[in-house]
Coordinates of N, CA and C in Angstrom, one line a residue:
X1 N 50.6 -37.2 37.7 CA 51.1 -38.2 36.8 C 50.0 -39.3 36.6
X2 N 49.9 -39.8 35.5 CA 48.9 -40.9 35.2 C 49.5 -42.3 35.6
X3 N 48.5 -43.1 36.0 CA 48.9 -44.4 36.4 C 48.8 -45.4 35.2
X4 N 48.4 -44.8 34.1 CA 48.3 -45.6 32.9 C 49.7 -45.9 32.3
X5 N 50.0 -47.1 32.0 CA 51.2 -47.4 31.3 C 51.0 -47.3 29.8
X6 N 52.1 -46.9 29.0 CA 51.9 -46.8 27.6 C 51.6 -48.1 26.9
X7 N 50.9 -48.1 25.8 CA 50.6 -49.4 25.2 C 51.8 -50.1 24.7
X8 N 51.8 -51.4 24.8 CA 53.1 -52.1 24.4 C 53.3 -51.9 22.9
X9 N 54.7 -51.8 22.6 CA 55.0 -51.6 21.2 C 54.7 -52.8 20.4
X10 N 54.3 -52.7 19.2 CA 54.1 -53.8 18.3 C 55.4 -54.1 17.6
X11 N 55.5 -55.3 17.1 CA 56.7 -55.8 16.5 C 56.4 -56.3 15.1
X12 N 57.4 -56.3 14.2 CA 57.3 -56.9 12.9 C 58.6 -57.7 12.5
X13 N 58.4 -58.8 11.9 CA 59.5 -59.6 11.4 C 59.6 -59.4 9.9
X14 N 60.7 -59.1 9.4 CA 61.0 -59.1 7.9 C 61.8 -60.3 7.6
X15 N 61.2 -61.2 6.8 CA 61.8 -62.5 6.4 C 62.5 -62.3 5.1
X16 N 63.8 -62.2 5.0 CA 64.5 -61.9 3.8 C 65.0 -63.2 3.1
X17 N 64.8 -63.3 1.9 CA 65.3 -64.5 1.1 C 66.7 -64.2 0.6
X18 N 67.2 -65.1 -0.2 CA 68.4 -64.9 -0.9 C 68.4 -63.5 -1.7
X19 N 69.4 -62.6 -1.5 CA 69.4 -61.4 -2.1 C 69.8 -61.3 -3.5
X20 N 69.3 -62.3 -4.3 CA 69.6 -62.4 -5.7 C 68.9 -61.3 -6.5
X21 N 67.8 -60.8 -6.1 CA 67.1 -59.8 -6.7 C 67.4 -58.4 -6.0
X22 N 68.0 -57.4 -6.7 CA 68.6 -56.2 -6.1 C 67.6 -55.4 -5.3
X23 N 66.3 -55.4 -5.6 CA 65.4 -54.5 -4.9 C 65.2 -54.9 -3.4
X24 N 65.4 -56.2 -3.1 CA 65.1 -56.6 -1.7 C 65.7 -55.7 -0.6
X25 N 67.0 -55.4 -0.7 CA 67.6 -54.6 0.3 C 67.0 -53.2 0.5
X26 N 66.8 -52.5 -0.6 CA 66.3 -51.2 -0.5 C 64.9 -51.1 -0.1
X27 N 64.0 -52.1 -0.5 CA 62.7 -52.2 0.0 C 62.6 -52.6 1.5
X28 N 63.5 -53.5 1.9 CA 63.5 -53.8 3.3 C 63.8 -52.6 4.2
X29 N 64.8 -51.8 3.8 CA 65.2 -50.6 4.5 C 64.1 -49.6 4.5
X30 N 63.4 -49.5 3.4 CA 62.3 -48.6 3.3 C 61.1 -49.0 4.2
X31 N 60.8 -50.3 4.2 CA 59.8 -50.8 5.1 C 60.1 -50.6 6.5
X32 N 61.4 -50.9 6.9 CA 61.9 -50.8 8.3 C 61.7 -49.3 8.7
X33 N 62.0 -48.4 7.9 CA 61.8 -47.0 8.2 C 60.4 -46.6 8.4
X34 N 59.4 -47.1 7.6 CA 58.0 -46.9 7.7 C 57.5 -47.5 9.0
X35 N 57.9 -48.7 9.3 CA 57.5 -49.4 10.5 C 57.9 -48.6 11.8
X36 N 59.2 -48.2 11.8 CA 59.7 -47.5 12.9 C 58.9 -46.2 13.2
X37 N 58.6 -45.5 12.1 CA 57.8 -44.2 12.1 C 56.4 -44.5 12.7
X38 N 56.0 -45.7 12.6 CA 54.6 -46.1 13.1 C 54.7 -46.7 14.5
X39 N 55.9 -46.6 15.1 CA 56.1 -47.2 16.4 C 56.0 -48.7 16.4
X40 N 56.4 -49.3 15.4 CA 56.5 -50.8 15.3 C 58.0 -51.2 15.3
X41 N 58.3 -52.1 16.1 CA 59.8 -52.5 16.2 C 60.0 -53.5 15.1
X42 N 60.9 -53.2 14.2 CA 61.2 -54.2 13.2 C 62.4 -55.1 13.5
X43 N 62.3 -56.4 13.1 CA 63.4 -57.3 13.2 C 63.6 -57.9 11.9
X44 N 64.8 -57.8 11.4 CA 65.2 -58.4 10.1 C 65.8 -59.8 10.3
X45 N 65.3 -60.8 9.6 CA 65.8 -62.1 9.7 C 66.1 -62.6 8.3
X46 N 67.3 -63.0 8.0 CA 67.7 -63.5 6.7 C 68.9 -64.4 6.8
X47 N 69.4 -64.8 5.6 CA 70.6 -65.6 5.6 C 71.8 -64.6 5.7
X48 N 73.0 -65.1 5.7 CA 74.2 -64.3 6.0 C 74.3 -63.2 4.9
X49 N 74.1 -63.6 3.7 CA 74.3 -62.5 2.6 C 73.1 -61.4 2.7
X50 N 72.0 -61.8 3.0 CA 70.9 -60.8 3.0 C 71.2 -59.9 4.3
X51 N 71.5 -60.5 5.4 CA 71.7 -59.6 6.6 C 73.0 -58.7 6.4
X52 N 74.0 -59.2 5.8 CA 75.2 -58.4 5.6 C 74.9 -57.3 4.7
X53 N 74.2 -57.4 3.6 CA 73.8 -56.3 2.8 C 73.1 -55.2 3.5
X54 N 72.2 -55.6 4.4 CA 71.5 -54.6 5.2 C 72.4 -53.9 6.2
X55 N 73.3 -54.6 6.9 CA 74.2 -54.1 7.8 C 75.2 -53.1 7.1
X56 N 75.7 -53.5 6.0 CA 76.6 -52.6 5.3 C 75.9 -51.3 4.7
X57 N 74.6 -51.5 4.3 CA 73.9 -50.3 3.8 C 73.5 -49.4 4.9
X58 N 73.5 -49.8 6.2 CA 73.1 -49.0 7.3 C 74.1 -49.2 8.5
X59 N 75.4 -48.9 8.3 CA 76.3 -49.2 9.3 C 76.1 -48.5 10.7
X60 N 75.5 -47.3 10.7 CA 75.2 -46.6 11.9 C 73.9 -47.0 12.5
X61 N 73.3 -47.9 11.9 CA 71.9 -48.4 12.3 C 70.9 -47.3 12.5
X62 N 70.8 -46.3 11.5 CA 69.8 -45.3 11.5 C 68.4 -46.0 11.4
X63 N 68.4 -47.0 10.6 CA 67.1 -47.7 10.3 C 67.0 -49.1 11.0
X64 N 68.1 -49.9 10.8 CA 68.1 -51.2 11.3 C 68.1 -51.2 12.8
X65 N 67.4 -52.2 13.3 CA 67.4 -52.5 14.7 C 68.1 -53.9 14.8
X66 N 67.3 -54.8 15.4 CA 67.8 -56.2 15.5 C 67.8 -56.9 14.2
X67 N 68.9 -57.6 14.0 CA 69.1 -58.4 12.8 C 69.4 -59.9 13.3
X68 N 68.8 -60.9 12.8 CA 69.0 -62.2 13.2 C 69.1 -63.2 12.1
X69 N 69.7 -64.4 12.3 CA 69.7 -65.5 11.4 C 68.3 -66.0 11.1
X70 N 67.9 -66.2 9.9 CA 66.6 -66.6 9.6 C 66.2 -68.0 10.3
X71 N 67.1 -69.0 10.2 CA 66.9 -70.2 10.8 C 66.7 -70.2 12.3
X72 N 67.4 -69.3 13.0 CA 67.2 -69.0 14.4 C 65.8 -68.4 14.7
X73 N 65.4 -67.5 13.8 CA 64.1 -66.9 14.0 C 63.0 -67.9 13.9
X74 N 63.1 -68.8 12.8 CA 62.1 -69.8 12.6 C 62.1 -70.7 13.8
X75 N 63.2 -71.2 14.3 CA 63.3 -72.1 15.5 C 62.6 -71.4 16.7
X76 N 62.9 -70.1 17.0 CA 62.4 -69.5 18.2 C 60.8 -69.4 18.0
X77 N 60.4 -69.1 16.8 CA 58.9 -69.1 16.6 C 58.2 -70.4 16.7
X78 N 58.9 -71.4 16.2 CA 58.3 -72.8 16.2 C 58.2 -73.3 17.6
X79 N 59.2 -72.9 18.4 CA 59.2 -73.3 19.8 C 58.4 -72.4 20.7
X80 N 57.7 -71.4 20.2 CA 56.8 -70.5 20.8 C 57.6 -69.6 21.9
X81 N 58.9 -69.4 21.5 CA 59.7 -68.6 22.4 C 59.7 -67.1 22.0
X82 N 59.2 -66.9 20.8 CA 59.1 -65.5 20.2 C 58.1 -65.4 19.2
X83 N 57.4 -64.3 19.1 CA 56.4 -64.1 18.0 C 56.3 -62.6 17.8
X84 N 55.6 -62.3 16.7 CA 55.6 -60.9 16.2 C 54.1 -60.6 15.9
X85 N 53.8 -59.3 15.8 CA 52.4 -58.8 15.5 C 52.3 -58.8 14.0
X86 N 53.3 -58.5 13.2 CA 53.2 -58.5 11.7 C 54.4 -59.3 11.2
X87 N 54.3 -59.9 10.1 CA 55.4 -60.6 9.5 C 55.3 -60.4 7.9
X88 N 56.4 -59.9 7.4 CA 56.6 -59.6 6.0 C 57.5 -60.6 5.4
X89 N 57.1 -61.4 4.5 CA 58.0 -62.4 3.9 C 58.3 -61.9 2.4
X90 N 59.6 -61.7 2.1 CA 60.0 -61.3 0.8 C 60.1 -62.4 -0.1
X91 N 59.4 -62.4 -1.2 CA 59.3 -63.6 -2.1 C 59.7 -63.3 -3.5
X92 N 60.7 -64.0 -4.0 CA 61.0 -63.9 -5.5 C 61.2 -65.3 -6.0
X93 N 61.0 -66.4 -5.2 CA 61.2 -67.8 -5.7 C 60.3 -68.7 -4.9
X94 N 60.5 -70.0 -5.2 CA 59.6 -71.0 -4.4 C 60.0 -71.1 -3.0
X95 N 61.2 -70.8 -2.6 CA 61.7 -70.9 -1.2 C 60.9 -69.8 -0.4
X96 N 60.8 -68.6 -1.0 CA 60.1 -67.5 -0.3 C 58.6 -67.9 -0.1
X97 N 57.9 -68.6 -1.0 CA 56.6 -69.0 -0.8 C 56.6 -70.0 0.3
X98 N 57.5 -70.9 0.4 CA 57.5 -71.9 1.5 C 57.8 -71.2 2.8
X99 N 58.6 -70.3 2.9 CA 58.8 -69.5 4.1 C 57.5 -68.8 4.6
X100 N 56.9 -68.2 3.6 CA 55.6 -67.5 4.0 C 54.6 -68.5 4.5
X101 N 54.4 -69.7 3.9 CA 53.5 -70.7 4.4 C 53.9 -71.1 5.8
X102 N 55.2 -71.3 6.0 CA 55.7 -71.7 7.3 C 55.4 -70.6 8.4
X103 N 55.6 -69.3 8.1 CA 55.3 -68.3 9.0 C 53.8 -68.2 9.3
X104 N 53.0 -68.5 8.3 CA 51.6 -68.5 8.6 C 51.1 -69.6 9.5
X105 N 51.9 -70.7 9.4 CA 51.6 -71.9 10.3 C 52.1 -71.8 11.7
X106 N 53.2 -71.1 11.9 CA 53.9 -71.0 13.3 C 53.7 -69.8 14.0
X107 N 53.1 -68.8 13.4 CA 53.0 -67.5 14.0 C 51.6 -66.9 14.0
X108 N 51.3 -66.1 15.0 CA 50.0 -65.4 15.1 C 50.0 -64.1 14.3
X109 N 51.2 -63.7 13.8 CA 51.4 -62.5 13.2 C 50.4 -62.3 11.9
X110 N 50.0 -61.0 11.7 CA 49.4 -60.8 10.4 C 50.4 -60.9 9.3
X111 N 50.1 -61.7 8.4 CA 51.1 -62.1 7.3 C 50.9 -61.3 6.1
X112 N 52.1 -60.8 5.6 CA 52.2 -60.1 4.3 C 53.2 -60.8 3.4
X113 N 52.8 -61.1 2.2 CA 53.7 -61.6 1.2 C 54.1 -60.5 0.3
X114 N 55.4 -60.2 0.3 CA 55.9 -59.1 -0.6 C 56.6 -59.8 -1.8
X115 N 55.9 -59.8 -2.9 CA 56.4 -60.6 -4.1 C 56.9 -59.7 -5.2
X116 N 58.0 -60.1 -5.7 CA 58.8 -59.2 -6.6 C 59.6 -60.1 -7.5
X117 N 60.3 -59.4 -8.5 CA 61.2 -60.2 -9.4 C 60.6 -60.3 -10.8
X118 N 61.3 -60.7 -11.6 CA 61.0 -60.9 -13.0 C 59.7 -61.7 -13.3
X119 N 59.6 -62.7 -12.6 CA 58.4 -63.7 -12.7 C 57.5 -63.6 -11.4
X120 N 57.3 -62.4 -10.9 CA 56.5 -62.3 -9.7 C 55.1 -62.9 -9.8
X121 N 54.5 -62.8 -11.0 CA 53.1 -63.3 -11.2 C 53.0 -64.8 -11.0
X122 N 54.1 -65.5 -11.4 CA 54.1 -67.0 -11.2 C 54.1 -67.3 -9.7
X123 N 54.9 -66.5 -8.9 CA 55.0 -66.8 -7.5 C 53.6 -66.4 -6.7
X124 N 53.0 -65.4 -7.2 CA 51.7 -64.9 -6.6 C 50.7 -66.1 -6.8
X125 N 50.7 -66.8 -7.9 CA 49.8 -67.9 -8.1 C 50.0 -69.1 -7.2
X126 N 51.2 -69.2 -6.6 CA 51.5 -70.3 -5.7 C 51.1 -70.1 -4.2
X127 N 50.6 -68.9 -3.9 CA 50.2 -68.5 -2.6 C 48.8 -69.0 -2.4
X128 N 48.7 -70.0 -1.6 CA 47.3 -70.6 -1.4 C 46.9 -70.7 0.1
X129 N 47.5 -69.7 0.9 CA 47.3 -69.6 2.3 C 46.9 -68.1 2.6
X130 N 46.3 -67.9 3.8 CA 45.8 -66.6 4.1 C 47.0 -65.6 4.3
X131 N 46.9 -64.5 3.6 CA 47.9 -63.5 3.8 C 47.5 -62.3 2.9
X132 N 48.1 -61.1 3.1 CA 47.9 -60.0 2.3 C 49.1 -60.0 1.3
X133 N 48.8 -60.0 0.0 CA 49.8 -60.1 -1.0 C 50.1 -58.7 -1.6
X134 N 51.4 -58.3 -1.6 CA 51.8 -57.0 -2.2 C 52.8 -57.4 -3.2
X135 N 52.5 -57.1 -4.5 CA 53.3 -57.7 -5.6 C 53.5 -56.6 -6.7
X136 N 54.7 -56.7 -7.3 CA 55.1 -55.9 -8.4 C 56.2 -56.4 -9.1
X137 N 56.3 -56.2 -10.4 CA 57.4 -56.6 -11.2 C 58.6 -55.6 -10.9
X138 N 59.4 -56.0 -10.0 CA 60.5 -55.1 -9.6 C 61.8 -56.0 -9.4
X139 N 62.8 -55.6 -10.2 CA 64.0 -56.4 -10.2 C 65.1 -55.4 -9.8
X140 N 65.4 -54.4 -10.6 CA 66.5 -53.5 -10.3 C 65.9 -52.1 -9.8
X141 N 64.7 -51.8 -10.2 CA 64.0 -50.6 -9.9 C 63.0 -50.9 -8.8
X142 N 63.2 -50.4 -7.6 CA 62.3 -50.6 -6.4 C 61.0 -49.8 -6.5
X143 N 61.0 -48.9 -7.4 CA 59.8 -47.9 -7.3 C 58.4 -48.6 -7.5
X144 N 58.3 -49.7 -8.4 CA 57.0 -50.4 -8.5 C 56.6 -51.1 -7.2
X145 N 57.6 -51.6 -6.6 CA 57.2 -52.3 -5.3 C 57.0 -51.3 -4.2
X146 N 57.7 -50.2 -4.1 CA 57.4 -49.1 -3.2 C 56.1 -48.6 -3.4
X147 N 55.6 -48.4 -4.6 CA 54.2 -47.9 -4.8 C 53.2 -48.9 -4.4
X148 N 53.5 -50.2 -4.6 CA 52.5 -51.2 -4.1 C 52.4 -51.2 -2.6
X149 N 53.6 -51.1 -1.9 CA 53.6 -51.0 -0.5 C 52.8 -49.8 0.0
X150 N 53.1 -48.6 -0.6 CA 52.4 -47.4 -0.2 C 50.9 -47.5 -0.3
X151 N 50.5 -48.2 -1.4 CA 49.0 -48.4 -1.5 C 48.4 -49.2 -0.4
X152 N 49.1 -50.2 0.0 CA 48.5 -51.1 1.1 C 48.8 -50.5 2.5
X153 N 49.8 -49.8 2.7 CA 50.3 -49.2 4.0 C 50.2 -50.2 5.1
X154 N 50.9 -51.3 5.0 CA 50.8 -52.3 6.0 C 51.3 -51.9 7.4
X155 N 52.0 -50.8 7.5 CA 52.5 -50.3 8.8 C 51.3 -49.6 9.6
X156 N 50.2 -49.5 8.8 CA 49.0 -49.0 9.5 C 48.1 -50.1 9.9
X157 N 48.5 -51.4 9.7 CA 47.6 -52.6 9.9 C 47.3 -52.7 11.3

């Protein structure tokens, strides 16, 4: 037997905004699946509506792991009680940009801004902090955003 212990698992936080834009839930589940296949432990953090959509979409937790309230996640990170290796912030409005900036300020995680929605290009222009931006005009059809994610392959980061 080897005395070497396995490398620690990496972790990723998915910051979910208001689920007003339909593609958020399917892209979040897609990303969670890709992260798990890359041995990265995903944690979803959103408001009650965003979290409930994920839980109902995956009731047997085939993809979902830990799901937590977004305000709790921010508080734990701000207090340095928890952090992640990767952080994906879903952005379709100004609040999403603000959450991404906050995550960049309180976390050591490699930050990814996932920007989507009808006016995604306007939100991209508001990002003035270090991060990898993954953006596509995706509202009802998740395929443009899936394609953008697949091109970047953030699970290989």
